[in-house]
PDB file of N, CA and C in Angstrom:
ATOM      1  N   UNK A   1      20.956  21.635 117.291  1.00  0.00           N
ATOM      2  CA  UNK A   1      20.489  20.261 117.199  1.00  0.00           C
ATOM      3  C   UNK A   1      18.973  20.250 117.375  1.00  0.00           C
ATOM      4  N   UNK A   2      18.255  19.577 116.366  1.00  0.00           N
ATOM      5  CA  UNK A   2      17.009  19.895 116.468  1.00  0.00           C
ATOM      6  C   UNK A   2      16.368  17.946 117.566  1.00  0.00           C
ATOM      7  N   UNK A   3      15.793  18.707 118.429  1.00  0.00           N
ATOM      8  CA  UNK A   3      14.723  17.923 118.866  1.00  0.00           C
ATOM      9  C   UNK A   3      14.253  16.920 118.405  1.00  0.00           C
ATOM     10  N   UNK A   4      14.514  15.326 118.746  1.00  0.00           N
ATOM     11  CA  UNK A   4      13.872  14.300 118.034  1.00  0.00           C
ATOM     12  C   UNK A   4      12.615  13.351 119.020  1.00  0.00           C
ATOM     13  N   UNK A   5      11.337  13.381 118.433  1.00  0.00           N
ATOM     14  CA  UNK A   5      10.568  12.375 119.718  1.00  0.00           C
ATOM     15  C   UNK A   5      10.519  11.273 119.457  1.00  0.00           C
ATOM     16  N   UNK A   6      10.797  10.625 121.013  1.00  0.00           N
ATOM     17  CA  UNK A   6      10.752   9.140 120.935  1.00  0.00           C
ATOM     18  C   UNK A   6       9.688   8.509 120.482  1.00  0.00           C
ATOM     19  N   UNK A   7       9.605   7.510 119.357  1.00  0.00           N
ATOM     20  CA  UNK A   7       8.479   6.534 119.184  1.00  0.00           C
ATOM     21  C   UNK A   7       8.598   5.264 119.188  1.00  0.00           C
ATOM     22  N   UNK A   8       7.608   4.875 119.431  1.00  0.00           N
ATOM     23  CA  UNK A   8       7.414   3.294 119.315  1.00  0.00           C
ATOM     24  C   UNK A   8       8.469   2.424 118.389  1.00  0.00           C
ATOM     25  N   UNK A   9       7.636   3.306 116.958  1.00  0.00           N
ATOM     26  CA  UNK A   9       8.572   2.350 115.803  1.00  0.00           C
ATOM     27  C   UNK A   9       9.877   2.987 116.273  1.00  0.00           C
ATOM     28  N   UNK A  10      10.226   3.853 116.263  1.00  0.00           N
ATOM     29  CA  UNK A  10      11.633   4.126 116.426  1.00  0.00           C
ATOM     30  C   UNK A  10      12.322   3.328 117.849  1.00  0.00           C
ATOM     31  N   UNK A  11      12.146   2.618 119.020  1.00  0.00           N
ATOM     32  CA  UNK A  11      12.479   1.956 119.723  1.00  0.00           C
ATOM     33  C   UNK A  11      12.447   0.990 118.857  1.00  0.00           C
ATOM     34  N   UNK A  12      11.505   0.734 118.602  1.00  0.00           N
ATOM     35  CA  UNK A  12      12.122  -1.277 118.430  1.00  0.00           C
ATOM     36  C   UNK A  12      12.453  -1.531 117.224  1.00  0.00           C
ATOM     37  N   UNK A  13      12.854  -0.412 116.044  1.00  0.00           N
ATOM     38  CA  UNK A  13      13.681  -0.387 114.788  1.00  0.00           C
ATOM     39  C   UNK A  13      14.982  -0.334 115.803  1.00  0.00           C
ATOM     40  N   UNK A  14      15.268   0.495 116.544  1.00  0.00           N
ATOM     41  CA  UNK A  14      16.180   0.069 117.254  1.00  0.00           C
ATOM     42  C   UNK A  14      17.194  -1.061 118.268  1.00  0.00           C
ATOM     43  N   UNK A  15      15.912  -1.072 118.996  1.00  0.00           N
ATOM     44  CA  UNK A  15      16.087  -2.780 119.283  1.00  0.00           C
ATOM     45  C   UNK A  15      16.289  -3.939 118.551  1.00  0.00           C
ATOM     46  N   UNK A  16      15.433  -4.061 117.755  1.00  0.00           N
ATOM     47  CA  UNK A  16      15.395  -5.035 116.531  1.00  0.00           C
ATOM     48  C   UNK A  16      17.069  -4.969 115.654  1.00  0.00           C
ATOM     49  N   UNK A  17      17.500  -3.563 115.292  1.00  0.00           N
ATOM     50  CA  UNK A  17      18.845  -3.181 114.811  1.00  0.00           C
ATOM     51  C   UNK A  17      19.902  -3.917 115.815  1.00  0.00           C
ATOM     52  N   UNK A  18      19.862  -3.781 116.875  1.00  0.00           N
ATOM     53  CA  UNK A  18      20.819  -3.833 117.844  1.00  0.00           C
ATOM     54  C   UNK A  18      21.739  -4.914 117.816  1.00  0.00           C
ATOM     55  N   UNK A  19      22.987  -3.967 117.376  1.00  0.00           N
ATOM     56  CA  UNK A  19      24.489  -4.634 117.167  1.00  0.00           C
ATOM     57  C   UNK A  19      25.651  -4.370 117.574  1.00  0.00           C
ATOM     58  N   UNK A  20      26.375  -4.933 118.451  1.00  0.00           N
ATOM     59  CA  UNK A  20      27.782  -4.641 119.055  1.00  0.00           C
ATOM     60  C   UNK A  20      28.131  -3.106 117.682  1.00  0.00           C
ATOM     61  N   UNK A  21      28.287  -2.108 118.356  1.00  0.00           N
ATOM     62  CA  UNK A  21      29.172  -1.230 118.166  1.00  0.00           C
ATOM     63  C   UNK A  21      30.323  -0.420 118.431  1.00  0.00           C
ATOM     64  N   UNK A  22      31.841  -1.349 118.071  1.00  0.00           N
ATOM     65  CA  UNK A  22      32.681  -0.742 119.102  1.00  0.00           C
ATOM     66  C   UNK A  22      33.615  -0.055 118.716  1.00  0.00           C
ATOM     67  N   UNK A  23      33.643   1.300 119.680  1.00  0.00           N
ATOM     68  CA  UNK A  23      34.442   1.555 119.800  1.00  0.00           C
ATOM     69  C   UNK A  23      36.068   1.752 120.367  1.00  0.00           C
ATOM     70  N   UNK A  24      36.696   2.460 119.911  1.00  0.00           N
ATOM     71  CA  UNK A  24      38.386   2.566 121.143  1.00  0.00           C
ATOM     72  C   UNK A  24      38.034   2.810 122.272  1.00  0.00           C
ATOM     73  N   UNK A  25      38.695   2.430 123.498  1.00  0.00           N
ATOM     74  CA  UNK A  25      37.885   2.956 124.545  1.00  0.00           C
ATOM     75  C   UNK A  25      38.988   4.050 125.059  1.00  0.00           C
ATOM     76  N   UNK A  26      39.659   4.715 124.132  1.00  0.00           N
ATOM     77  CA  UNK A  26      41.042   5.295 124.416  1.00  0.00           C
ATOM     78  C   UNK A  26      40.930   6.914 124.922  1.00  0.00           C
ATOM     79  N   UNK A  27      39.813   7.510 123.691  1.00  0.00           N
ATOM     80  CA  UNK A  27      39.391   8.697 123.670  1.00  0.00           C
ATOM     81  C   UNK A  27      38.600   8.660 125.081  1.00  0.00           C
ATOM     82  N   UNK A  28      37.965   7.818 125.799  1.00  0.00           N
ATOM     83  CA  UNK A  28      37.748   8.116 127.367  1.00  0.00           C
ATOM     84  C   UNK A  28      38.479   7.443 128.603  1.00  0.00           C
ATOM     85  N   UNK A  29      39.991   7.512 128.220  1.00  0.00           N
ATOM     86  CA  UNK A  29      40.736   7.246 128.604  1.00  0.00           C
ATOM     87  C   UNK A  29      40.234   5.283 129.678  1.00  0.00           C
ATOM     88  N   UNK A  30      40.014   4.468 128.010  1.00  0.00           N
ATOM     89  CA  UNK A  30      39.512   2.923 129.352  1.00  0.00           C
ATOM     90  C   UNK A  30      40.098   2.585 127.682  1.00  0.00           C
ATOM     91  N   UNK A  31      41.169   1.176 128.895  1.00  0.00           N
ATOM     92  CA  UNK A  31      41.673   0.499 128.146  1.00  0.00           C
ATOM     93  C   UNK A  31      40.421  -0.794 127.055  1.00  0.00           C
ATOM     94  N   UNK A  32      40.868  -1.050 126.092  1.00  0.00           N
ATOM     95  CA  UNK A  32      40.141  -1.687 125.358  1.00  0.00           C
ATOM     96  C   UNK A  32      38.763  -1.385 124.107  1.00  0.00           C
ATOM     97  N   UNK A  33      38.061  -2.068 124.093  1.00  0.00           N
ATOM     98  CA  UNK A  33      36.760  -1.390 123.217  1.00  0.00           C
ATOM     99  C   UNK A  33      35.690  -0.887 124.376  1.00  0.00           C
ATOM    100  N   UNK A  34      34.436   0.096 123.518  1.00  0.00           N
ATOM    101  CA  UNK A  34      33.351   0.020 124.293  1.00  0.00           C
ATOM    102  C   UNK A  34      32.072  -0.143 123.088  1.00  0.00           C
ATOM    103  N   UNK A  35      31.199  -0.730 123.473  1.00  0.00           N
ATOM    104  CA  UNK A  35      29.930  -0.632 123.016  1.00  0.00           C
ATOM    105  C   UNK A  35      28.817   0.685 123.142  1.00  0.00           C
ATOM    106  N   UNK A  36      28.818   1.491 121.683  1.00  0.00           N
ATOM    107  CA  UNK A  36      27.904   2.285 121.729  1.00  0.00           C
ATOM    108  C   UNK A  36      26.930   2.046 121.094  1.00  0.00           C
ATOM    109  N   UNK A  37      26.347   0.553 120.994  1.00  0.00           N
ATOM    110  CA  UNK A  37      25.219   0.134 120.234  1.00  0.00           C
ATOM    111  C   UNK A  37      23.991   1.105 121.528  1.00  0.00           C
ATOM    112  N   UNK A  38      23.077   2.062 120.340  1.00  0.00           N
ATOM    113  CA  UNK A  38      21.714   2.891 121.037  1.00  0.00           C
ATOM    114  C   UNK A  38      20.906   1.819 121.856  1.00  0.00           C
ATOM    115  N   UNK A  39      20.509   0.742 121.423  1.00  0.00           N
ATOM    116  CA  UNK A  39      19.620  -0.020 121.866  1.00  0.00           C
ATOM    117  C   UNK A  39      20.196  -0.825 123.460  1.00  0.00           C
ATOM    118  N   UNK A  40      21.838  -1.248 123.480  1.00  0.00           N
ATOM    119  CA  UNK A  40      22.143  -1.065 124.815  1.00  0.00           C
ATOM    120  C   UNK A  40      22.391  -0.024 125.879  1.00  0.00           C
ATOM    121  N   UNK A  41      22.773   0.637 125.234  1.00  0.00           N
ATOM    122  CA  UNK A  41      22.877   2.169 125.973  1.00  0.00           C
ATOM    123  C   UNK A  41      21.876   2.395 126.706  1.00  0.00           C
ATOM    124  N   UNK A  42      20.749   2.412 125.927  1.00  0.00           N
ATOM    125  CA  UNK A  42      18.994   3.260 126.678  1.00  0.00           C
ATOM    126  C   UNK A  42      18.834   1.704 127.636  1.00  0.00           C
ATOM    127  N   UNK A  43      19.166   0.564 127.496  1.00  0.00           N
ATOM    128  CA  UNK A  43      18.965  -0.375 128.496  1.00  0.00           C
ATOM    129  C   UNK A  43      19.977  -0.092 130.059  1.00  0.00           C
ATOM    130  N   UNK A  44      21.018   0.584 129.492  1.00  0.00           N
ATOM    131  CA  UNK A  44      22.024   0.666 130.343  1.00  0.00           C
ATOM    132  C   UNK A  44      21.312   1.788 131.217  1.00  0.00           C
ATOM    133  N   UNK A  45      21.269   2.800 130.393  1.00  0.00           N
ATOM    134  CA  UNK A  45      20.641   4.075 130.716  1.00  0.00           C
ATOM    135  C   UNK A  45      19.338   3.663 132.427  1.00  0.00           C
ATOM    136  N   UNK A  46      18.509   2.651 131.507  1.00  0.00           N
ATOM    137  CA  UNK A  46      17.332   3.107 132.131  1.00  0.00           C
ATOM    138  C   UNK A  46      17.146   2.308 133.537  1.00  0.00           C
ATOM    139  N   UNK A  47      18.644   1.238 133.689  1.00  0.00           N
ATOM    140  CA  UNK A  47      19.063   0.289 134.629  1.00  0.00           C
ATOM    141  C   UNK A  47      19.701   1.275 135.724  1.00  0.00           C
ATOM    142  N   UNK A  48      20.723   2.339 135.366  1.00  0.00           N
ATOM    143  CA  UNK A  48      21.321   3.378 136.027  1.00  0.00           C
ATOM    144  C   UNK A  48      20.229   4.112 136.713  1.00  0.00           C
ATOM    145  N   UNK A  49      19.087   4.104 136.215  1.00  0.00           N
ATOM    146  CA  UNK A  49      18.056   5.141 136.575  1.00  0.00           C
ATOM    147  C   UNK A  49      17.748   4.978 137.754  1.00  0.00           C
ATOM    148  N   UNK A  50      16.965   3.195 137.816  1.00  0.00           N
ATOM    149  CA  UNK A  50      16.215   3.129 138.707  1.00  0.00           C
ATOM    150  C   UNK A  50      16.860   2.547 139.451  1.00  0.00           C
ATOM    151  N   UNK A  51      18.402   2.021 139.383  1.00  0.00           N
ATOM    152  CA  UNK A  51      19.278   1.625 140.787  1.00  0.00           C
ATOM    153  C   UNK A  51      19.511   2.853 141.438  1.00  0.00           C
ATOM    154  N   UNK A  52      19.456   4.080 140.777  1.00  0.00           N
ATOM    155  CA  UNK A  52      19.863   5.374 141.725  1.00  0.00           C
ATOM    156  C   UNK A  52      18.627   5.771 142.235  1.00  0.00           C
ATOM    157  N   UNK A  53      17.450   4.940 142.303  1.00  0.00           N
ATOM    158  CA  UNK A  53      16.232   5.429 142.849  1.00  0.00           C
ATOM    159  C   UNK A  53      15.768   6.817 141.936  1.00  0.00           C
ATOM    160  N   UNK A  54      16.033   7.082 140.828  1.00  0.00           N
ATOM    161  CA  UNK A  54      15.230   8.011 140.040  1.00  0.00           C
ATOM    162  C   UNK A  54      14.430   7.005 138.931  1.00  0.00           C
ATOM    163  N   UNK A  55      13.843   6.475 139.054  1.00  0.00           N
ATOM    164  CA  UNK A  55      12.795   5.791 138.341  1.00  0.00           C
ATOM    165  C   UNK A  55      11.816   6.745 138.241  1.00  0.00           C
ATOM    166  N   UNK A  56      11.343   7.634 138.849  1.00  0.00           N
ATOM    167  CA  UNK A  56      10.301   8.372 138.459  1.00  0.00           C
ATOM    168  C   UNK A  56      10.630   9.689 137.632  1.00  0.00           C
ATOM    169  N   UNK A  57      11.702   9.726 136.936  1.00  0.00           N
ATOM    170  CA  UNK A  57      12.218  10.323 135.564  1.00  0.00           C
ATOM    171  C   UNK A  57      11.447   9.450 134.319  1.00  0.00           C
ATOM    172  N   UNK A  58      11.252   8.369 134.702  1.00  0.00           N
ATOM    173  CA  UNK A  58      11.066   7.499 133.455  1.00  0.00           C
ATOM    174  C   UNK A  58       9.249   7.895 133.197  1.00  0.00           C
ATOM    175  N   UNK A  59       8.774   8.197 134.264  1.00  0.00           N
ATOM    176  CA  UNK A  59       7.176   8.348 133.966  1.00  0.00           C
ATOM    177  C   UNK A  59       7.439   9.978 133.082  1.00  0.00           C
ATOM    178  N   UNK A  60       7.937  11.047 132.670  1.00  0.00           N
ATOM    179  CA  UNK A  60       7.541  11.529 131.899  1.00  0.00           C
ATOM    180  C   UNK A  60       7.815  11.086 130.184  1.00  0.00           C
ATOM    181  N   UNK A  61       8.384   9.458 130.372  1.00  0.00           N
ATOM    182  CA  UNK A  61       8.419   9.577 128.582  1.00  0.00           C
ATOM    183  C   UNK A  61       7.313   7.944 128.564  1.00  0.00           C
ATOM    184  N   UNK A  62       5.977   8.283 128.047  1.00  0.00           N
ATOM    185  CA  UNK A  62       5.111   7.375 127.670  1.00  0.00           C
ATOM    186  C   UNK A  62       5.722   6.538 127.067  1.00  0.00           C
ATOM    187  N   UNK A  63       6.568   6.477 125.650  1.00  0.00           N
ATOM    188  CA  UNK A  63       7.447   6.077 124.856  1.00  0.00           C
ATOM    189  C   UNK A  63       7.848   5.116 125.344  1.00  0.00           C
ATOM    190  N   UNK A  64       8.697   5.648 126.290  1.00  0.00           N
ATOM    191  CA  UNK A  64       9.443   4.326 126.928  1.00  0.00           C
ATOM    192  C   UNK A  64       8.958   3.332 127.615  1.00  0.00           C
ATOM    193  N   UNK A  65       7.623   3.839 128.419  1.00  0.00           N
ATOM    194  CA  UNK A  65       6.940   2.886 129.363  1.00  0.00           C
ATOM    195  C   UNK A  65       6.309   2.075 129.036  1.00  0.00           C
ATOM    196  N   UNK A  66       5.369   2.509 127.597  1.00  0.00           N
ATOM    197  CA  UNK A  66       4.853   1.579 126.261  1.00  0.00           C
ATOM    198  C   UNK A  66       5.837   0.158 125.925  1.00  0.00           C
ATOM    199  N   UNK A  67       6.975   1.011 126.032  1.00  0.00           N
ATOM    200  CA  UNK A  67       8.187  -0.204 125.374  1.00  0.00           C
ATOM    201  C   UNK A  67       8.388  -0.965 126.322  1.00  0.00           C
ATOM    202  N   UNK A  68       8.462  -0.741 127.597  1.00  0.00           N
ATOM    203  CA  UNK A  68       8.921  -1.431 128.763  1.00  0.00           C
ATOM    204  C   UNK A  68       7.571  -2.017 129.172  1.00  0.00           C
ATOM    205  N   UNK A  69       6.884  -2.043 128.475  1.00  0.00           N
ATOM    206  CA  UNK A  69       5.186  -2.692 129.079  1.00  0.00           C
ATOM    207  C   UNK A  69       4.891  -2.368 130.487  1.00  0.00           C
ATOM    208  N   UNK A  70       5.089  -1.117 130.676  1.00  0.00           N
ATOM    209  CA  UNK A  70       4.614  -0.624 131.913  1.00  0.00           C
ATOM    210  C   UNK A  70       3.659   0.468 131.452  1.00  0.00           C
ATOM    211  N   UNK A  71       2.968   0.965 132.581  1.00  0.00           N
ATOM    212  CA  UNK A  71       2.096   2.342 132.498  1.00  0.00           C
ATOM    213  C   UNK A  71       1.921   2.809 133.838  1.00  0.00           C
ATOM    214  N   UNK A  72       1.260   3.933 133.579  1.00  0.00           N
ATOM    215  CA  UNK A  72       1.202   4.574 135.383  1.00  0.00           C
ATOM    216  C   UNK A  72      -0.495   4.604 135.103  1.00  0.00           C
ATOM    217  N   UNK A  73      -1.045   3.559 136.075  1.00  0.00           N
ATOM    218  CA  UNK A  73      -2.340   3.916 136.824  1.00  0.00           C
ATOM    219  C   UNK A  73      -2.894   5.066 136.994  1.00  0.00           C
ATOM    220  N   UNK A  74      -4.316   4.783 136.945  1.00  0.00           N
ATOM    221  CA  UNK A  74      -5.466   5.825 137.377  1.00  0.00           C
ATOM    222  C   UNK A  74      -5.042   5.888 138.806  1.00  0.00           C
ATOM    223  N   UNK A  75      -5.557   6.819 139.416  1.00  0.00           N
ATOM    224  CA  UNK A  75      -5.764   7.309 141.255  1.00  0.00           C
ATOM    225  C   UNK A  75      -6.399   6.477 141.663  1.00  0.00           C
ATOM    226  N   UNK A  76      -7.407   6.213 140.612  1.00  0.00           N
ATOM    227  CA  UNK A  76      -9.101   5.446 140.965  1.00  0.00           C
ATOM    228  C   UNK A  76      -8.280   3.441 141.117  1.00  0.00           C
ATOM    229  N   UNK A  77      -7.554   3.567 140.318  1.00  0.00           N
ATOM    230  CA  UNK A  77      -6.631   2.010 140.236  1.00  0.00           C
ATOM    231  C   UNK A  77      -6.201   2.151 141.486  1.00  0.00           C
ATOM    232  N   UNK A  78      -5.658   2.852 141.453  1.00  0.00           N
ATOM    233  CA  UNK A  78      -4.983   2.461 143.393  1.00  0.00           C
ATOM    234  C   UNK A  78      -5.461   2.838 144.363  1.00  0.00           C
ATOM    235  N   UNK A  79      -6.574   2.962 144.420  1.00  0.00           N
ATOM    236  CA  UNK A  79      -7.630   3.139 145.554  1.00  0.00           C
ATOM    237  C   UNK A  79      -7.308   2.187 146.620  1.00  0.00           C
ATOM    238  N   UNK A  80      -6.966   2.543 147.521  1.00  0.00           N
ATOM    239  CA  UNK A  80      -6.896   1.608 149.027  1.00  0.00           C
ATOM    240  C   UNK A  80      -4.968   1.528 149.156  1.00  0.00           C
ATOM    241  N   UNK A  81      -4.480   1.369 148.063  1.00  0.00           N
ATOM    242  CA  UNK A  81      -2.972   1.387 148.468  1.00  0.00           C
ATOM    243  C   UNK A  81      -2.427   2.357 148.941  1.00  0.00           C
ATOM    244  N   UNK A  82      -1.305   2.321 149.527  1.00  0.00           N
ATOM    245  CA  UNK A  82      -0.349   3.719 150.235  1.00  0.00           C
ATOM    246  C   UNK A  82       1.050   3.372 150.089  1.00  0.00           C
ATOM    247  N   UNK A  83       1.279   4.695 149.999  1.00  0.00           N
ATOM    248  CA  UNK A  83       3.077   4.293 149.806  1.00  0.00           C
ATOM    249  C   UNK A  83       3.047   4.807 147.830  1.00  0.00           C
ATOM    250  N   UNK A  84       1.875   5.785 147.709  1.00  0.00           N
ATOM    251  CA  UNK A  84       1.873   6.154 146.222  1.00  0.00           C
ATOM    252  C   UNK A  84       2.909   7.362 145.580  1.00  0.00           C
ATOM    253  N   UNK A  85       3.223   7.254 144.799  1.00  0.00           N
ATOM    254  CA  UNK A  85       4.385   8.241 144.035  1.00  0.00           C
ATOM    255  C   UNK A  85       3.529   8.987 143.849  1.00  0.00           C
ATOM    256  N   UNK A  86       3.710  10.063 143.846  1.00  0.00           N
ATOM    257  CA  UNK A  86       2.347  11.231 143.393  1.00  0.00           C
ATOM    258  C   UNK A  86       3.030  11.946 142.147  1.00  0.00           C
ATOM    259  N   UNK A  87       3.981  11.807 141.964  1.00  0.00           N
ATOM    260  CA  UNK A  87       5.193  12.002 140.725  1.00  0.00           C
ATOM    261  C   UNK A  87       4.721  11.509 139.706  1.00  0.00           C
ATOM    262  N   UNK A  88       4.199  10.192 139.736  1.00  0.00           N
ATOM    263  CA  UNK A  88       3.943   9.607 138.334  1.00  0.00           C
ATOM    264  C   UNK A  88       2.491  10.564 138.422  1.00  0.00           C
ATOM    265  N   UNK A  89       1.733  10.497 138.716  1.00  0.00           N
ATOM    266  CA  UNK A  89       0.651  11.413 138.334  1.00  0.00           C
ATOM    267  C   UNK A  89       0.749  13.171 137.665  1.00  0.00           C
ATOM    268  N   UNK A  90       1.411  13.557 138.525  1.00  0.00           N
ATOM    269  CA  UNK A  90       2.067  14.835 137.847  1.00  0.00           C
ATOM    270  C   UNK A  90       2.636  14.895 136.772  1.00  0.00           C
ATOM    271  N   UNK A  91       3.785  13.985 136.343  1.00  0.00           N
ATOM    272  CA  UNK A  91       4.025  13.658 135.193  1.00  0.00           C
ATOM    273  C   UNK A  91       3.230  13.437 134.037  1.00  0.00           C
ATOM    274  N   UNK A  92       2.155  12.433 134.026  1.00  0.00           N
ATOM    275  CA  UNK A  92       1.778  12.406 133.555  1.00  0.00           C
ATOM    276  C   UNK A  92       0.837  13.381 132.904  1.00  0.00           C
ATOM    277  N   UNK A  93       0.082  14.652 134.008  1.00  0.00           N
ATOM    278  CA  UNK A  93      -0.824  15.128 133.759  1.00  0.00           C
ATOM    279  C   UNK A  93       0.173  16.475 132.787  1.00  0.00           C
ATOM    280  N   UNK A  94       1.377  15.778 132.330  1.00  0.00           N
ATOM    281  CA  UNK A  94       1.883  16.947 131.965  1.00  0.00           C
ATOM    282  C   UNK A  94       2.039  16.627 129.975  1.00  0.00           C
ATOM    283  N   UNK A  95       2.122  15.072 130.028  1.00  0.00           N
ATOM    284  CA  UNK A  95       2.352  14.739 128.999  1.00  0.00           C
ATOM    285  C   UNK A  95       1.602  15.573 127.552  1.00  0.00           C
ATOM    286  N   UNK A  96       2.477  16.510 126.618  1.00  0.00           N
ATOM    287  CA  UNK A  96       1.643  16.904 125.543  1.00  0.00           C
ATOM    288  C   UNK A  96       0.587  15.583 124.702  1.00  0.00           C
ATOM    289  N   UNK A  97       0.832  14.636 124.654  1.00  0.00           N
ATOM    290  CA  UNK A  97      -0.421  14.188 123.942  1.00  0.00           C
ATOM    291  C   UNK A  97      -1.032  13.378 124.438  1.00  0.00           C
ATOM    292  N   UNK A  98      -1.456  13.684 125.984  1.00  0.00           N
ATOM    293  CA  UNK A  98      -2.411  12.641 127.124  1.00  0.00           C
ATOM    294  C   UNK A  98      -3.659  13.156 126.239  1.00  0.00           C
ATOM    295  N   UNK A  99      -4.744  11.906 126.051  1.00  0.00           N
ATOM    296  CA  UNK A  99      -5.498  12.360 125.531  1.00  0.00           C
ATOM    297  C   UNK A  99      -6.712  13.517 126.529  1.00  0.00           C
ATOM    298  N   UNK A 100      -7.248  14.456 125.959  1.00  0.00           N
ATOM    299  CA  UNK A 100      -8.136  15.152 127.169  1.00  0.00           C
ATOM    300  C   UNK A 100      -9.064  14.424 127.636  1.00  0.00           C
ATOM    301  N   UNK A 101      -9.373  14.675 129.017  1.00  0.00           N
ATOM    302  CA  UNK A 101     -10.298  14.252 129.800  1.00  0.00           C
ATOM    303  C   UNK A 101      -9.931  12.979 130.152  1.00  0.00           C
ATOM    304  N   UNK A 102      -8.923  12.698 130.215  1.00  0.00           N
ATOM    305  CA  UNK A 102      -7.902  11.387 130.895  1.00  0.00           C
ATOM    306  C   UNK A 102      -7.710  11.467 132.299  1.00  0.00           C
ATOM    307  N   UNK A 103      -8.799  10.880 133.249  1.00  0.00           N
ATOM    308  CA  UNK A 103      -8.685  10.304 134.883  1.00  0.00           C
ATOM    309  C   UNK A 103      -7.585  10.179 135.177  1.00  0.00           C
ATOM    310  N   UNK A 104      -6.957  11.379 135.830  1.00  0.00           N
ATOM    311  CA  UNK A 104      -5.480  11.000 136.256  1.00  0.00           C
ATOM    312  C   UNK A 104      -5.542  10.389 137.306  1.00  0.00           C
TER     313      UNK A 104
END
């Protein structure tokens, strides 16, 4: 299976698509239909995330954070606060197409 990267247009061709898709819910043994529409799923997905307190999985995909109108701050932005994830910074400084010389 080859590798696909998340993009922009490709989220919200998705979103924008987004239509009840159901299936039997038999083959995973649950009575009734289930919805495998992509565009609820990755909502479902990214709701599971951060109720289990792994929200800071989500800072290595820009993609998504773009979509979710979030971003992770400069160091220099949170100057004076405490209580900082140092995760989202690492992450980030890992991203292949941060542009160079980007103030982490």
């Amino acid at each position: 299976m080859t590798e696909q990267k998340i993009t922009m247009a490709g989220l919200e061709k998705m979103f924008g698509e987004s239509q009840p898709q159901l299936v039997d819910g038999a083959s995973q043994d649950c009575i009734g239909e289930l919805d495998i529409d992509p565009a609820r799923l990755l909502k479902k997905v990214i709701a599971a995330v951060i109720s289990h307190d792994q929200g800071h999985i989500l800072y290595d995909f820009p993609e998504v954070l773009e979509f979710l109108k979030s971003r992770i701050p400069s160091r220099e932005e949170l100057s004076g606060h405490t209580g900082i994830d140092e995760r989202m910074f690492e992450a980030k400084a890992k991203w292949p197409n941060l542009i160079p010389g980007t103030q982490i």
